[in-house]
């Protein structure tokens, strides 16, 4: 099979020398990184390598143009009305689409139809609801690197929001882990060091990649021009973030064909302002996405997202992505949730009244940048009509927490009245189709409408009168774009054709005619219709521009409604699931009474979940060493506590009888096993990398939850690592975070004898005959065994294998007992774990970029903690992988 000619070589082919192909190639040269949708009549066509790739990605039949040519041009296409569906699929795959439309009526064109690109659609710049997820922001991320720091800008063109952040490279990773970016904008060219740092930071994150010339970052004038000198000056302490913002605004302007983000709400994001968690924690806790093979109902988001609008869903998701770390804002949100809970029936009435409200935030943003359609303005009118009733329904709810959002709903009624007076009940999708405005709104429009429709009535009546005059009962009036209106008579009645009929077209079974009167009326009708559409378009643009002065008020109302919906959803969850209000305090205490996992509890039959309590502090119970059998509930216990803290610092109530949460600044979890084969990392390497991040970043205000550290390597290596990590977390010279460490290394339980702030806890079981019953209760003290063979029996291993396993276990335990007794006779204490371990063996593979540096050192001379610190230093220097 011959390879299709690419676009660069296409200009030399005979088929490409036609005017149409020259027009296509000229347009394609301006958009080399986009799929070019080229309008031809009622179809969009793709050519050359665009066609080959699109056929594969979209399942479209690949054909060719000019098949007789030695090198026919590959092509594929689809009807024009299917465009948005195919665009959405390509955007989800991370591709860009340039839409080239016909700019004139083909019937009126002299020569080739004039065409031009009317839209460039990219994953991070789209504003149409057809391409957006209603419950999530659609961020375009721009990044500007410097050796020691990095500037970040996140822009959502669909909502008119922009966020600025600037930090060290190491602090940027947790921030990015909590933001889902649709498209990344990076500068080019870059030096090798900056390129490596960006790849390390963005490696593994979702989002398409786009580039912009470095000069577009360094221009620096767009923020001031767009926001005003005063507002831009307030971010002068974030020069790298402003450079990223300049590039993001410039990119959006270029893709949207005009000034985007006109009414921008700008905020700064600081990692010091909230509870931080990294990508591993978000993945382990299944906050928004399930583990591979899981379902949506396994995520926290599935159960807490009880919002009834897109506004509320986006606001609630933002709270979960960036929990608070200051007491006053948390308590203010708790007060609002409590007011909604006390509201009871009023809460239900408000949520029902709010349900289905159009997305006011995105409607306002599309209006501000001139992208709103007639249907958008109709939705805006309908939303404004509901605001007074929504505001009135809040009056019955007590508490000052709801007063401010109530005030923001007072949008001027004149805007609604004008939209209601202008637009028909169900406006069309396009502003150029006509049929937008009510009768009586504009006198000129009404006159043109009457002229067009009276002519159409005359033409419709013509069919009956001509049938009677000619005596031809099958005579009919028709219309097409080429010939206009015509009278069609079948061949069997040709002998009855009146003398004033002029033949226009001959068909196989009929003839088509016109009359002087018909042509005169046709000219009047078509002229009036064209003028009517033009007048309605002008009126629409004028109406849309009249909304722009109200955009700030609309955004404020949208923000208030989103906040109210999110708070009411948290109240609904608390009332529905039996959650209670936690006490937040500025201390090192973390106490939970009868806590429950917010997801697992919902998946089990009512009443089956076994609640458990937790008590941690920095003076007596800083580290809990959790032992017990597989399937006993250790991992659930860890995740339960993490989710409870996260919910508490979002301002939510929590699944517990009671809770006292001393503020947490960073949340770390190392739960579950996973590898990254695509990055060349085994399960053990992933585990060590995540543990290194924890040891490097944890503070005394952090919460660290570890599950089975060291299990992916040899037993003594794993035990040595687990031992050393525990000592490091407990050490007075270390970070001393509140920690729970679940392990099957029972040797670690003896650390309670030497580490004063470490306490042993275990998962309880009940032995029953030759089996066990898992009680799922956490109790003080250490477990004496792991019951692995019992779990294997439950899993269905053959009895012969189980019997042999019991024999081997008995032999191993006997040998260990003899060794212990002989050591005791000689006065030896139990040996501490070995200091040296081959931690970096898999990194020393010849193909690994660190191989040369590792071979120049002796890893066995390092203690486990020194080895982990070295790994953390490499991660800081070379990026997360």
mmCIF file with all atom_site columns, C-alpha atoms in Angstrom, residues 275 287 300 304 319-320 322-335 337 570 579-585 589-592 598 640-656 658-664 667 703:
data_model
loop_
_atom_site.group_PDB
_atom_site.id
_atom_site.type_symbol
_atom_site.label_atom_id
_atom_site.label_alt_id
_atom_site.label_comp_id
_atom_site.label_asym_id
_atom_site.label_entity_id
_atom_site.label_seq_id
_atom_site.pdbx_PDB_ins_code
_atom_site.Cartn_x
_atom_site.Cartn_y
_atom_site.Cartn_z
_atom_site.occupancy
_atom_site.B_iso_or_equiv
_atom_site.pdbx_formal_charge
_atom_site.auth_seq_id
_atom_site.auth_comp_id
_atom_site.auth_asym_id
_atom_site.auth_atom_id
_atom_site.pdbx_PDB_model_num
ATOM 1  C CA . UNK A 1 275 ? -4.278  21.798 52.930 1.00 0.00 ? 275 UNK A CA 1
ATOM 2  C CA . UNK A 1 287 ? -11.155 11.462 45.295 1.00 0.00 ? 287 UNK A CA 1
ATOM 3  C CA . UNK A 1 300 ? -15.630 10.327 47.113 1.00 0.00 ? 300 UNK A CA 1
ATOM 4  C CA . UNK A 1 304 ? -20.618 14.136 48.027 1.00 0.00 ? 304 UNK A CA 1
ATOM 5  C CA . UNK A 1 319 ? -13.273 23.077 47.616 1.00 0.00 ? 319 UNK A CA 1
ATOM 6  C CA . UNK A 1 320 ? -12.234 19.421 47.533 1.00 0.00 ? 320 UNK A CA 1
ATOM 7  C CA . UNK A 1 322 ? -8.064  22.980 47.585 1.00 0.00 ? 322 UNK A CA 1
ATOM 8  C CA . UNK A 1 323 ? -9.202  22.390 51.195 1.00 0.00 ? 323 UNK A CA 1
ATOM 9  C CA . UNK A 1 324 ? -8.703  25.229 53.658 1.00 0.00 ? 324 UNK A CA 1
ATOM 10 C CA . UNK A 1 325 ? -6.004  25.435 56.330 1.00 0.00 ? 325 UNK A CA 1
ATOM 11 C CA . UNK A 1 326 ? -7.245  28.389 58.380 1.00 0.00 ? 326 UNK A CA 1
ATOM 12 C CA . UNK A 1 327 ? -9.812  28.065 61.143 1.00 0.00 ? 327 UNK A CA 1
ATOM 13 C CA . UNK A 1 328 ? -12.006 31.114 60.497 1.00 0.00 ? 328 UNK A CA 1
ATOM 14 C CA . UNK A 1 329 ? -12.861 30.369 56.845 1.00 0.00 ? 329 UNK A CA 1
ATOM 15 C CA . UNK A 1 330 ? -13.564 26.730 57.740 1.00 0.00 ? 330 UNK A CA 1
ATOM 16 C CA . UNK A 1 331 ? -15.899 27.710 60.567 1.00 0.00 ? 331 UNK A CA 1
ATOM 17 C CA . UNK A 1 332 ? -17.673 30.236 58.351 1.00 0.00 ? 332 UNK A CA 1
ATOM 18 C CA . UNK A 1 333 ? -18.394 27.494 55.826 1.00 0.00 ? 333 UNK A CA 1
ATOM 19 C CA . UNK A 1 334 ? -19.467 25.134 58.607 1.00 0.00 ? 334 UNK A CA 1
ATOM 20 C CA . UNK A 1 335 ? -21.907 27.811 59.842 1.00 0.00 ? 335 UNK A CA 1
ATOM 21 C CA . UNK A 1 337 ? -23.777 24.242 56.141 1.00 0.00 ? 337 UNK A CA 1
ATOM 22 C CA . UNK A 1 570 ? -22.840 19.427 51.884 1.00 0.00 ? 570 UNK A CA 1
ATOM 23 C CA . UNK A 1 579 ? -22.595 13.209 59.448 1.00 0.00 ? 579 UNK A CA 1
ATOM 24 C CA . UNK A 1 580 ? -21.666 15.517 62.335 1.00 0.00 ? 580 UNK A CA 1
ATOM 25 C CA . UNK A 1 581 ? -19.882 18.830 62.688 1.00 0.00 ? 581 UNK A CA 1
ATOM 26 C CA . UNK A 1 582 ? -16.185 18.436 63.598 1.00 0.00 ? 582 UNK A CA 1
ATOM 27 C CA . UNK A 1 583 ? -14.333 20.823 65.929 1.00 0.00 ? 583 UNK A CA 1
ATOM 28 C CA . UNK A 1 584 ? -11.402 22.501 64.176 1.00 0.00 ? 584 UNK A CA 1
ATOM 29 C CA . UNK A 1 585 ? -8.587  23.829 66.317 1.00 0.00 ? 585 UNK A CA 1
ATOM 30 C CA . UNK A 1 589 ? -4.707  16.775 68.260 1.00 0.00 ? 589 UNK A CA 1
ATOM 31 C CA . UNK A 1 590 ? -6.566  14.471 65.905 1.00 0.00 ? 590 UNK A CA 1
ATOM 32 C CA . UNK A 1 591 ? -9.368  12.622 67.635 1.00 0.00 ? 591 UNK A CA 1
ATOM 33 C CA . UNK A 1 592 ? -12.188 10.766 65.918 1.00 0.00 ? 592 UNK A CA 1
ATOM 34 C CA . UNK A 1 598 ? -17.692 7.932  53.527 1.00 0.00 ? 598 UNK A CA 1
ATOM 35 C CA . UNK A 1 640 ? -11.101 6.740  56.268 1.00 0.00 ? 640 UNK A CA 1
ATOM 36 C CA . UNK A 1 641 ? -9.035  9.079  58.417 1.00 0.00 ? 641 UNK A CA 1
ATOM 37 C CA . UNK A 1 642 ? -7.554  10.872 55.394 1.00 0.00 ? 642 UNK A CA 1
ATOM 38 C CA . UNK A 1 643 ? -10.974 11.499 53.845 1.00 0.00 ? 643 UNK A CA 1
ATOM 39 C CA . UNK A 1 644 ? -12.402 12.645 57.168 1.00 0.00 ? 644 UNK A CA 1
ATOM 40 C CA . UNK A 1 645 ? -9.641  15.247 57.582 1.00 0.00 ? 645 UNK A CA 1
ATOM 41 C CA . UNK A 1 646 ? -10.038 16.411 53.995 1.00 0.00 ? 646 UNK A CA 1
ATOM 42 C CA . UNK A 1 647 ? -13.818 16.799 54.397 1.00 0.00 ? 647 UNK A CA 1
ATOM 43 C CA . UNK A 1 648 ? -13.397 18.614 57.710 1.00 0.00 ? 648 UNK A CA 1
ATOM 44 C CA . UNK A 1 649 ? -11.014 21.172 56.216 1.00 0.00 ? 649 UNK A CA 1
ATOM 45 C CA . UNK A 1 650 ? -13.364 21.717 53.276 1.00 0.00 ? 650 UNK A CA 1
ATOM 46 C CA . UNK A 1 651 ? -15.909 22.963 55.807 1.00 0.00 ? 651 UNK A CA 1
ATOM 47 C CA . UNK A 1 652 ? -18.032 19.825 55.510 1.00 0.00 ? 652 UNK A CA 1
ATOM 48 C CA . UNK A 1 653 ? -19.519 17.730 58.275 1.00 0.00 ? 653 UNK A CA 1
ATOM 49 C CA . UNK A 1 654 ? -17.890 14.314 58.636 1.00 0.00 ? 654 UNK A CA 1
ATOM 50 C CA . UNK A 1 655 ? -18.911 10.643 58.984 1.00 0.00 ? 655 UNK A CA 1
ATOM 51 C CA . UNK A 1 656 ? -18.228 10.207 62.708 1.00 0.00 ? 656 UNK A CA 1
ATOM 52 C CA . UNK A 1 658 ? -17.564 13.252 66.896 1.00 0.00 ? 658 UNK A CA 1
ATOM 53 C CA . UNK A 1 659 ? -14.204 14.623 65.783 1.00 0.00 ? 659 UNK A CA 1
ATOM 54 C CA . UNK A 1 660 ? -11.573 17.130 66.866 1.00 0.00 ? 660 UNK A CA 1
ATOM 55 C CA . UNK A 1 661 ? -9.218  18.047 64.037 1.00 0.00 ? 661 UNK A CA 1
ATOM 56 C CA . UNK A 1 662 ? -6.050  19.969 64.714 1.00 0.00 ? 662 UNK A CA 1
ATOM 57 C CA . UNK A 1 663 ? -5.340  21.707 61.423 1.00 0.00 ? 663 UNK A CA 1
ATOM 58 C CA . UNK A 1 664 ? -3.334  19.664 58.914 1.00 0.00 ? 664 UNK A CA 1
ATOM 59 C CA . UNK A 1 667 ? -1.818  15.149 53.797 1.00 0.00 ? 667 UNK A CA 1
ATOM 60 C CA . UNK A 1 703 ? -0.726  13.766 58.573 1.00 0.00 ? 703 UNK A CA 1
#
